[in-house]
CSV table of C-alpha atoms in Angstrom, one decimal:
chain,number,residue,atom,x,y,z
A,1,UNK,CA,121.2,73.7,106.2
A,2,UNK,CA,124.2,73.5,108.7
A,3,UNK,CA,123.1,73.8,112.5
A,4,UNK,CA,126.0,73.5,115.1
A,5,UNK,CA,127.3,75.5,118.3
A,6,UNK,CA,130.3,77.5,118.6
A,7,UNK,CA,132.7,78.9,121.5
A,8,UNK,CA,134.7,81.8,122.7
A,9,UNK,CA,137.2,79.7,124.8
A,10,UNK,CA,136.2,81.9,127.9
A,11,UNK,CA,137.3,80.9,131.1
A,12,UNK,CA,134.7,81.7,133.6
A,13,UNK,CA,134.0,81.4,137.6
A,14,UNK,CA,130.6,79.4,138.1
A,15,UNK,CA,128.8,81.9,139.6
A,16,UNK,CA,126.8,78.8,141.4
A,17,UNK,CA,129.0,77.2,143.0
A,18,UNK,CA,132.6,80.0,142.9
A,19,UNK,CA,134.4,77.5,141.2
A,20,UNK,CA,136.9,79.0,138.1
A,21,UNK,CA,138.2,75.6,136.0
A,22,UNK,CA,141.6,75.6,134.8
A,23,UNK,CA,142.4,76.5,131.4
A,24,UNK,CA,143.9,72.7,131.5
A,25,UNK,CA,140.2,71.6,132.4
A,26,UNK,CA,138.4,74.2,129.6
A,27,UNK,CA,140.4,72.8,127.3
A,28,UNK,CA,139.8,69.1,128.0
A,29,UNK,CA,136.1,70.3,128.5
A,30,UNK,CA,136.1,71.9,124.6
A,31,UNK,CA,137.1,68.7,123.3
A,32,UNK,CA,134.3,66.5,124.9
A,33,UNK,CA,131.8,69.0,124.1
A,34,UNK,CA,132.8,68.8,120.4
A,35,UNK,CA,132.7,65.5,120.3
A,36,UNK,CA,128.8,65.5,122.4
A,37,UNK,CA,128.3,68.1,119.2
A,38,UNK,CA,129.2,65.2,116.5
A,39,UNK,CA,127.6,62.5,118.7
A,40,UNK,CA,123.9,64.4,119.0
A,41,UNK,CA,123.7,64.8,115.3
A,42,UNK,CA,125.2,68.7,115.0
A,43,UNK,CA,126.9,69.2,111.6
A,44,UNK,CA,129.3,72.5,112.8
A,45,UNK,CA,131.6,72.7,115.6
A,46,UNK,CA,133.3,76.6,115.5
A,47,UNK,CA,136.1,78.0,118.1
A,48,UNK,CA,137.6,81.3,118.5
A,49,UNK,CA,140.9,82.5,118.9
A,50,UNK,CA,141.9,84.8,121.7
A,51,UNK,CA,145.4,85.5,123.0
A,52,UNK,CA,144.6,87.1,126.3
A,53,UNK,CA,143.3,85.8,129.7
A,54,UNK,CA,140.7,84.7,130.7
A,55,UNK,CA,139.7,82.5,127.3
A,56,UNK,CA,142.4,79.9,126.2
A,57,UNK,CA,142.2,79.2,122.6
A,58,UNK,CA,145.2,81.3,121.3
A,59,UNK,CA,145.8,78.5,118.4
A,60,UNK,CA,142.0,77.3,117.5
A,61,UNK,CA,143.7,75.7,114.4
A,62,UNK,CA,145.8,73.1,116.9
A,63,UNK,CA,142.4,72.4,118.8
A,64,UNK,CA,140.4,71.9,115.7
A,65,UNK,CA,143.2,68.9,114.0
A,66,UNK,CA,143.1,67.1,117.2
A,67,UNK,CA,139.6,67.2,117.8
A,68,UNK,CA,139.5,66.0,114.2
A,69,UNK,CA,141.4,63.1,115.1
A,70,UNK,CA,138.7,62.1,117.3
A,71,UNK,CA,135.3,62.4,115.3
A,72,UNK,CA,134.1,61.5,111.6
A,73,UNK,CA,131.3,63.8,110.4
A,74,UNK,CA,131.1,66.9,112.0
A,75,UNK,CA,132.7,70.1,110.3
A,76,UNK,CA,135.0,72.0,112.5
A,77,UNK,CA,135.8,75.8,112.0
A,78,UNK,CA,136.7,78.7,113.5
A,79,UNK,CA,134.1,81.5,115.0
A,80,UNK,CA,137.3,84.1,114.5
A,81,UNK,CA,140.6,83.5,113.0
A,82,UNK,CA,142.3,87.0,113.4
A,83,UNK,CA,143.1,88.0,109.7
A,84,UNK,CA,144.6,91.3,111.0
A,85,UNK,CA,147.3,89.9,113.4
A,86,UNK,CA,148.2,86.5,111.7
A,87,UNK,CA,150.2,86.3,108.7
A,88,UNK,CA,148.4,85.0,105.8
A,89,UNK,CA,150.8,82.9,104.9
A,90,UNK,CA,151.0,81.1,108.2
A,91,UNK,CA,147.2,80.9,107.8
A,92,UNK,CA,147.5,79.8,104.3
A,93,UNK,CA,149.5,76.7,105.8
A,94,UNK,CA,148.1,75.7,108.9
A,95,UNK,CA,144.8,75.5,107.8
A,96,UNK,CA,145.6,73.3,105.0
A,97,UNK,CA,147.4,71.0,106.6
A,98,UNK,CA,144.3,70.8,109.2
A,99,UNK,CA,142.1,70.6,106.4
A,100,UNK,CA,144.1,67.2,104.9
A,101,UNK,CA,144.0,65.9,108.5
A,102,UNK,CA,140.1,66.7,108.9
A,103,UNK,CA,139.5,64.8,105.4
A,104,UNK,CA,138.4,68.3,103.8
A,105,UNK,CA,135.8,68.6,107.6
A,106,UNK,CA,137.5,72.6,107.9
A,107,UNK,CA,136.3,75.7,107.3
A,108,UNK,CA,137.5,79.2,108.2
A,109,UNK,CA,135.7,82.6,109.6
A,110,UNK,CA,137.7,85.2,109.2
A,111,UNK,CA,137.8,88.1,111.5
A,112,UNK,CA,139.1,91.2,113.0
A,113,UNK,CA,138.2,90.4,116.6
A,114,UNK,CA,137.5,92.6,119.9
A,115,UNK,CA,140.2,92.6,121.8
A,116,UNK,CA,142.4,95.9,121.5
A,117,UNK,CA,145.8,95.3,122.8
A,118,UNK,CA,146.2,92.2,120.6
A,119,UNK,CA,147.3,94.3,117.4
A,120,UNK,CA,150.5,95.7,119.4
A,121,UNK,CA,151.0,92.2,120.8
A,122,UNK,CA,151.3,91.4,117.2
A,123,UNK,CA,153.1,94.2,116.4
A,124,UNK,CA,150.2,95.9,114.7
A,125,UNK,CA,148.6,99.1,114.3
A,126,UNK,CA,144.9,99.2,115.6
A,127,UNK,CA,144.7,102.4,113.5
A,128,UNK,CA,145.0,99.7,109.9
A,129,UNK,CA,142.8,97.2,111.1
A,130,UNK,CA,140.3,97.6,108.2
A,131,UNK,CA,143.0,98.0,105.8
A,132,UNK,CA,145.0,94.8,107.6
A,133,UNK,CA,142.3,92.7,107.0
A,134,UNK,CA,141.5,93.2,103.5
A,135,UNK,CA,144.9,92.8,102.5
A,136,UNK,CA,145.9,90.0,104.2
A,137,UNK,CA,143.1,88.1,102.9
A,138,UNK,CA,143.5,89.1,99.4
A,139,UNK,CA,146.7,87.4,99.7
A,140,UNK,CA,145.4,84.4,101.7
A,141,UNK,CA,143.3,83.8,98.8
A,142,UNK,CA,145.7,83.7,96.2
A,143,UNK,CA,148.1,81.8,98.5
A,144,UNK,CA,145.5,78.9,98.1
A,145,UNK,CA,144.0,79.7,94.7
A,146,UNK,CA,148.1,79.9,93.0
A,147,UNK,CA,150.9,77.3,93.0
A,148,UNK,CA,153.2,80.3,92.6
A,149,UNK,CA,152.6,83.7,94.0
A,150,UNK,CA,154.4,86.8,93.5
A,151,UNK,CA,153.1,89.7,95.9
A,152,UNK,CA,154.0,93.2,97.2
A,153,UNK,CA,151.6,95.2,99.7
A,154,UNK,CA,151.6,97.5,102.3
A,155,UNK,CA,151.8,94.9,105.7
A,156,UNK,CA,154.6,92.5,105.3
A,157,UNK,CA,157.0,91.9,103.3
A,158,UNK,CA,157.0,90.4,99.6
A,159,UNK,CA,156.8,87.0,98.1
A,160,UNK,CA,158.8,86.0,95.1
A,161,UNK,CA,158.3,82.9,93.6
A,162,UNK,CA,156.1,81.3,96.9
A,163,UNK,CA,154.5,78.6,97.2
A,164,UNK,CA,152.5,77.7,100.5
A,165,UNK,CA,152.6,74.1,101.7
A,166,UNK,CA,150.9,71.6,101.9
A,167,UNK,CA,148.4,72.9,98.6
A,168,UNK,CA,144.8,72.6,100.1
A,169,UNK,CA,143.0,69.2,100.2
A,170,UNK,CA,141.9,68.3,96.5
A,171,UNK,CA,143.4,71.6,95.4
A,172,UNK,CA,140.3,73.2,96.8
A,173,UNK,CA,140.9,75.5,99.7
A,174,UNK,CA,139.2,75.7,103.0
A,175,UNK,CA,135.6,77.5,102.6
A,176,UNK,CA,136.3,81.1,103.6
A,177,UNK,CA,133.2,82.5,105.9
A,178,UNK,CA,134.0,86.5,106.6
A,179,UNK,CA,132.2,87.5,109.8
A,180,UNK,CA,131.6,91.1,110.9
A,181,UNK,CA,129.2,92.8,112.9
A,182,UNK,CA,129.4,96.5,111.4
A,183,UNK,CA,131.7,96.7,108.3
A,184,UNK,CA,130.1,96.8,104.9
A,185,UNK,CA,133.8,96.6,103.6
A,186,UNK,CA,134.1,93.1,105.0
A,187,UNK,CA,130.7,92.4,103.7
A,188,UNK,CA,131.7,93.8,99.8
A,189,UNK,CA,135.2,91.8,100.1
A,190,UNK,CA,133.3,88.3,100.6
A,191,UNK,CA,130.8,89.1,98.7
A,192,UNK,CA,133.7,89.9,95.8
A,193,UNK,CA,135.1,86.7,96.2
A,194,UNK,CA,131.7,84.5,96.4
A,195,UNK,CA,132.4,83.7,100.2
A,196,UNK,CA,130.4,83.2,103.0
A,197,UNK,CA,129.2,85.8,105.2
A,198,UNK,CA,128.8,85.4,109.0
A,199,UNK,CA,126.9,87.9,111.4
A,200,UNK,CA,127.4,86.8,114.7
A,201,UNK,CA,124.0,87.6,115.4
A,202,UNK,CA,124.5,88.3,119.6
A,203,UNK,CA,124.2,90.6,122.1
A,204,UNK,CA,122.3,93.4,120.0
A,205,UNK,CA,118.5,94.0,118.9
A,206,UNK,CA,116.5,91.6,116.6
A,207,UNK,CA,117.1,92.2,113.3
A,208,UNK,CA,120.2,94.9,114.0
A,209,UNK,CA,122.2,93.0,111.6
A,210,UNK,CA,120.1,92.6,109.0
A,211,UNK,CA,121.0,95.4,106.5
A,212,UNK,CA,124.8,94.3,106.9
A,213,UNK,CA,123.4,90.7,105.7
A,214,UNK,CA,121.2,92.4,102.7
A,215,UNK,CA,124.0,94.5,101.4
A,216,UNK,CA,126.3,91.6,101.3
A,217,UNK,CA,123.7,89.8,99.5
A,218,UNK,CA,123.2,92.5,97.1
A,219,UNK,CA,126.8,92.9,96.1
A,220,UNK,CA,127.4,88.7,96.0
A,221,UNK,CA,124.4,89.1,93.0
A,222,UNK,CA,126.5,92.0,91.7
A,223,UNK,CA,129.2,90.4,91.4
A,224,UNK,CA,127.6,87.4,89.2
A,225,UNK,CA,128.0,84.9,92.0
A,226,UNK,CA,124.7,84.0,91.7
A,227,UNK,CA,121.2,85.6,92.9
A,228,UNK,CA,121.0,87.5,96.1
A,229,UNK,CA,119.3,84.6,97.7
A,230,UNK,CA,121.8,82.0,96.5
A,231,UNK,CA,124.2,84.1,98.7
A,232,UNK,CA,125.7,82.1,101.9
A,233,UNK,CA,125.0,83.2,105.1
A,234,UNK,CA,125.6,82.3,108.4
A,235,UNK,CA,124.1,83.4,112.2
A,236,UNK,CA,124.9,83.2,115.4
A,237,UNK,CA,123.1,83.2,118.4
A,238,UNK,CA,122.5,81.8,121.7
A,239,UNK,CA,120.6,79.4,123.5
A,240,UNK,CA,119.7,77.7,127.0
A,241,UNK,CA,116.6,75.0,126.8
A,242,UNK,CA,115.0,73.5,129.3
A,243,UNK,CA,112.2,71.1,129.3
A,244,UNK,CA,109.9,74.0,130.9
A,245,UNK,CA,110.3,77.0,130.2
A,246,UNK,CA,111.0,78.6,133.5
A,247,UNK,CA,113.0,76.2,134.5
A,248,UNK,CA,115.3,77.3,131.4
A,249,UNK,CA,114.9,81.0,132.9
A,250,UNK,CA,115.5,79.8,136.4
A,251,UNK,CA,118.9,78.1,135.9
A,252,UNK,CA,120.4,80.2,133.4
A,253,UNK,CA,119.3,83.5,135.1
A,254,UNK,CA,122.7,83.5,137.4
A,255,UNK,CA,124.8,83.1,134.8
A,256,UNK,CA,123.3,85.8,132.7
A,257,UNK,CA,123.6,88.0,136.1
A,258,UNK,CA,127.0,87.4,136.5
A,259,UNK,CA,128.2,87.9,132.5
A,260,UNK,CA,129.2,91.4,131.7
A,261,UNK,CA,128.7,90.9,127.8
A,262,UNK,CA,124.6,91.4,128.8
A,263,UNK,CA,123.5,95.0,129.4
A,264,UNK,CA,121.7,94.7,132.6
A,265,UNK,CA,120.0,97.3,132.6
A,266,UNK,CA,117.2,95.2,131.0
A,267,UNK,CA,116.3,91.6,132.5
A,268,UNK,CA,116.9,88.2,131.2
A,269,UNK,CA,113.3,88.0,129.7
A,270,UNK,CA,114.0,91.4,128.3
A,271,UNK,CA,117.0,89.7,126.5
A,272,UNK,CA,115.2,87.1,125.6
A,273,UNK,CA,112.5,89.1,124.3
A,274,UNK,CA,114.3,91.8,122.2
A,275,UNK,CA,117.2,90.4,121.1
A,276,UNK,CA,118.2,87.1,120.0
A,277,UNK,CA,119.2,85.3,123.0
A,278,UNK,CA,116.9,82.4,123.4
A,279,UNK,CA,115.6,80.9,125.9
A,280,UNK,CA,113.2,78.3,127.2
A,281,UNK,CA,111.7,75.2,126.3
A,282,UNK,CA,112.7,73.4,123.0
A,283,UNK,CA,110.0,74.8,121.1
A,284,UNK,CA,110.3,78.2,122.5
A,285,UNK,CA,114.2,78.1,120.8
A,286,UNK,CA,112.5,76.6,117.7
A,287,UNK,CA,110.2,79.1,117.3
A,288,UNK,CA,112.7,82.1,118.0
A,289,UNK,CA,115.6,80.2,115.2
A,290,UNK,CA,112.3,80.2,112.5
A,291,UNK,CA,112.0,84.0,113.5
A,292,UNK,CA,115.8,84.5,112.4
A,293,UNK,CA,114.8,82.7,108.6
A,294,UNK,CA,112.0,84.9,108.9
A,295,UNK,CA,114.1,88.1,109.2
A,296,UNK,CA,117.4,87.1,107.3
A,297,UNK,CA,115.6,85.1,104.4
A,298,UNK,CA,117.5,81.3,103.2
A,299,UNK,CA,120.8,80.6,105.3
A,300,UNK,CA,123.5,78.4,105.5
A,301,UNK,CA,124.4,77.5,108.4
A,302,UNK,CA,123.0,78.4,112.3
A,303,UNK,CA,125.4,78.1,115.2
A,304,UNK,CA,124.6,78.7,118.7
A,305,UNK,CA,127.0,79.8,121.9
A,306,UNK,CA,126.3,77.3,124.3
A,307,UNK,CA,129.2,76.8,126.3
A,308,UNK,CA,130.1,80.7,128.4
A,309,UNK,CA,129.9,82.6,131.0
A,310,UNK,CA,130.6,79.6,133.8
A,311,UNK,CA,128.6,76.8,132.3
A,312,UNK,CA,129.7,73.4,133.6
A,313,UNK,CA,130.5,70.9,131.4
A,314,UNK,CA,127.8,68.9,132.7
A,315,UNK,CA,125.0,71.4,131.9
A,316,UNK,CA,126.7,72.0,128.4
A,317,UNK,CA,126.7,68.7,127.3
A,318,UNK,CA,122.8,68.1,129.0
A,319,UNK,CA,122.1,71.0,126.4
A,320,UNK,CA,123.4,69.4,123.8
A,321,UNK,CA,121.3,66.5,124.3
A,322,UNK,CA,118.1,68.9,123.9
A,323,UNK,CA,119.4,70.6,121.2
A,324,UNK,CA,119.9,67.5,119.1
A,325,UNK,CA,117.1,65.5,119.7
A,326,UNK,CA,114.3,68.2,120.0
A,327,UNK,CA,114.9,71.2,118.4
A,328,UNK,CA,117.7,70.6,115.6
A,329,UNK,CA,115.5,67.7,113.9
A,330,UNK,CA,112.7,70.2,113.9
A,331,UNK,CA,114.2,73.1,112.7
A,332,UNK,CA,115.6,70.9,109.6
A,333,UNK,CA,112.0,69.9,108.7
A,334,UNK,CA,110.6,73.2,109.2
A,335,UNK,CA,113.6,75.2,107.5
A,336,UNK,CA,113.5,72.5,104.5
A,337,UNK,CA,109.5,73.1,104.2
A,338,UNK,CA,110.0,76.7,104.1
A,339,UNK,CA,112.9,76.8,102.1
A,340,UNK,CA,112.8,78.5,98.4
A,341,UNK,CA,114.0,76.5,95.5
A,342,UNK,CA,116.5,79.0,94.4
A,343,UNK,CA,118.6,79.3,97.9
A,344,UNK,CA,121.9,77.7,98.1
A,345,UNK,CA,122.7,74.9,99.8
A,346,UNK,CA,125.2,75.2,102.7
A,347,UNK,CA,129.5,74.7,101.1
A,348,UNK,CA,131.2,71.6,102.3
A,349,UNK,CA,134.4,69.8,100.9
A,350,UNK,CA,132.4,67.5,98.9
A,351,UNK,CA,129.7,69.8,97.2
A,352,UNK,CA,132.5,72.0,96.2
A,353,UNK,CA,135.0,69.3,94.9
A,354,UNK,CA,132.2,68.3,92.5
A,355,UNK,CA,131.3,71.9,91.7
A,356,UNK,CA,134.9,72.3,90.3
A,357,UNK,CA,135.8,68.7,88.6
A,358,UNK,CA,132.7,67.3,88.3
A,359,UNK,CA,132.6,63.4,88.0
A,360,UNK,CA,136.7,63.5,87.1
A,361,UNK,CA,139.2,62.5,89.3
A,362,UNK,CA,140.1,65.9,91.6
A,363,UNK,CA,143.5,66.8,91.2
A,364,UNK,CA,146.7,65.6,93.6
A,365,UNK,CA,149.8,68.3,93.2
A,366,UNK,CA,152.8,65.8,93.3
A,367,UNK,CA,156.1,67.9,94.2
A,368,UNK,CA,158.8,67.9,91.4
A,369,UNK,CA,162.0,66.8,92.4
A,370,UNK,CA,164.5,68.7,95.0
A,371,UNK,CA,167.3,69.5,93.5
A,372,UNK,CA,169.2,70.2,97.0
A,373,UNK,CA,168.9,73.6,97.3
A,374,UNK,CA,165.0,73.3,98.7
A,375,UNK,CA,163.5,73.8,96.0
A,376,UNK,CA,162.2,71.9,92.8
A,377,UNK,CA,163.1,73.6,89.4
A,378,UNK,CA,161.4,75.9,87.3
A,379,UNK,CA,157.9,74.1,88.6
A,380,UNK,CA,157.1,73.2,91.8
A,381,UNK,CA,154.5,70.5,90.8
A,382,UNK,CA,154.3,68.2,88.3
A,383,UNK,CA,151.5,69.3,86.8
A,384,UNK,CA,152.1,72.9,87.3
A,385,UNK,CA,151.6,75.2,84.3
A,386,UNK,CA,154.1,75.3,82.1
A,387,UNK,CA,153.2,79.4,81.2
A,388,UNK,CA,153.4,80.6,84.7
A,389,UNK,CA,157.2,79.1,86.2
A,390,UNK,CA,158.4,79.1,89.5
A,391,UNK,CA,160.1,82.9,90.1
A,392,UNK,CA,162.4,82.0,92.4
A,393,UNK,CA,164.4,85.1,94.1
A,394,UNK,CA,168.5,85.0,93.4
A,395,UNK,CA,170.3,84.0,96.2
A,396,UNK,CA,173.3,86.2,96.3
């Protein structure tokens, strides 16, 4: 099992001290804190993408290569990459590229995000967000699954004869986690496709999310993927540990005042009660993650927000510290005890390179020649297959 932390690029006053960082300092601050991530033993750094004030990470992709660049184990992905308002093929190629850079450490959660205005930004229509996002990602998927793609829809306009660039690492795209918080559509399309699904598991009752997480489970099985517990699915949640307990209430209890994602109507023990904010000591955070196996059944992968709503840096990376030397290494020996022999073990580049090849030698796509009009022949590979050319459109 995967346990990591992920962010929402939020750019918050302190409501300690009155002090708002600059988005120069959030973003230096996002780096070091994925690096603390790597360094404490975490196997999942996740950022969002938001292209409005006050959060900063309009181009998570850019974060995630250079952050890449500066550790060796940790998977980095995205908590939202906004399938309605991106191209796919932009997508397609971006995250390839940052997947070859990260040495196959990328994976992807696909979203529809929160924020309104951005589909007009984007020159969307708020109206086809559903119907965006299942397109678009039909054709992401065969933009990394295809050497050549020929494609018509509804959204953008058609493909003849494409070919997105660079192919994915080892021919074997990015895994593809689709996250959604009340859409059994989005649930049905990554459970069509055998991909992961991703409830984000915050702000809402205990156990609100689970039928969403059962029906995609069902349909993964339906779809001959595999059983419904051999499904792959990631949580979200929070967490703030202390030592002692109330000292965990005690310093977090201004921030969760001051946040205006929290209903506060109820208290921050009421929060941390009903829903699955959790805080308190390390074992109190153990003991609430066990309750989320508990509810959900076998998962993949456990992130927590740990870094919002005017956390220094200094207090982020302290709670790294507890979270990777007192509760993580816990929760893997309790979640491994408790585990059922049939559950699937969480995706990475490697287990899925050997799922496809085996022990043989996973394939390299080597470009044909150019033959000066930018592109390479019938084929654009060498070992392209010979029944399905290269359609290149007539330039006229």
């Amino acid at each position: 099992m995967q346990f990591g932390i992920f962010a929402v690029s939020d750019i918050t006053q302190d409501p300690t001290t009155g002090y708002t960082p600059s988005e120069a300092e959030r973003i230096e601050a996002s780096v070091k804190i994925a690096v603390k991530a790597e360094e404490v033993g975490l196997d999942v750094f996740a950022m969002g993408e938001h292209h409005n004030a006050p959060f900063f990470s309009s181009s998570p992709v850019t974060l995630l290569a250079h952050i890449a660049a500066l550790t060796h184990r940790i998977i980095l992905s995205t908590s939202t990459t906004l399938i309605t308002t991106n191209d796919p093929v932009r997508i397609a190629e971006e995250y390839a590229m940052a997947q070859h850079l990260a040495k196959g450490r990328l994976d992807i959660t696909l979203g529809r995000g929160n924020t309104v205005p951005v589909y007009p930004w984007f020159g969307k229509d708020i109206r086809q967000g559903l119907p965006l996002a299942l397109e678009n990602y039909n054709l992401l998927h065969r933009l990394w699954s295809e050497d050549v793609v020929d494609w018509e829809g509804t959204f953008r306009t058609p493909l003849q004869g494409f070919t997105s660039t660079p192919r994915p690492l080892d021919d074997v795209a990015p895994f593809v986690w689709h996250g959604s918080i009340r859409t059994p559509e989005i649930a049905e399309q990554a459970a069509y496709y055998g991909n992961g699904f991703f409830a984000n598991n915050l702000f809402a009752p205990n156990g609100h999310f689970k039928p969403l997480v059962d029906f995609y489970r069902k349909r993964f099985a339906h779809y001959g993927h595999g059983t419904e517990e051999q499904a792959i699915v990631g949580l979200g949640g929070q967490a703030f540990i202390a030592h002692r307990s109330q000292d965990a209430f005690d310093a977090y209890r201004p921030y969760f005042n001051s946040a205006p994602v929290y209903d506060h109507s109820n208290s921050l023990e009421q929060w941390a009660e009903a829903s699955p904010l959790s805080v308190g000591s390390p074992q109190q955070i153990i003991d609430k993650t066990l309750e989320f196996r508990d509810m959900f059944g076998d998962y993949q992968r456990q992130l927590w927000l740990m870094d919002h709503a005017g956390l220094p840096l200094g207090m982020v990376l302290d709670q790294l510290e507890l979270l990777g030397s007192e509760v993580v290494p816990v929760l893997r020996k309790e979640m491994a005890a408790r585990r059922s022999p049939g559950a699937a073990e969480a995706p990475t580049h490697e287990s899925r390179v050997r799922a496809k090849y085996g022990d043989a030698e996973p394939r390299q796509p080597r470009p044909n020649a150019n033959r000066g009009d930018n592109v390479t022949g019938t084929s654009p590979y060498q070992d392209s297959d010979p029944e399905r050319p290269a359609n290149y459109p007539v330039l006229l």
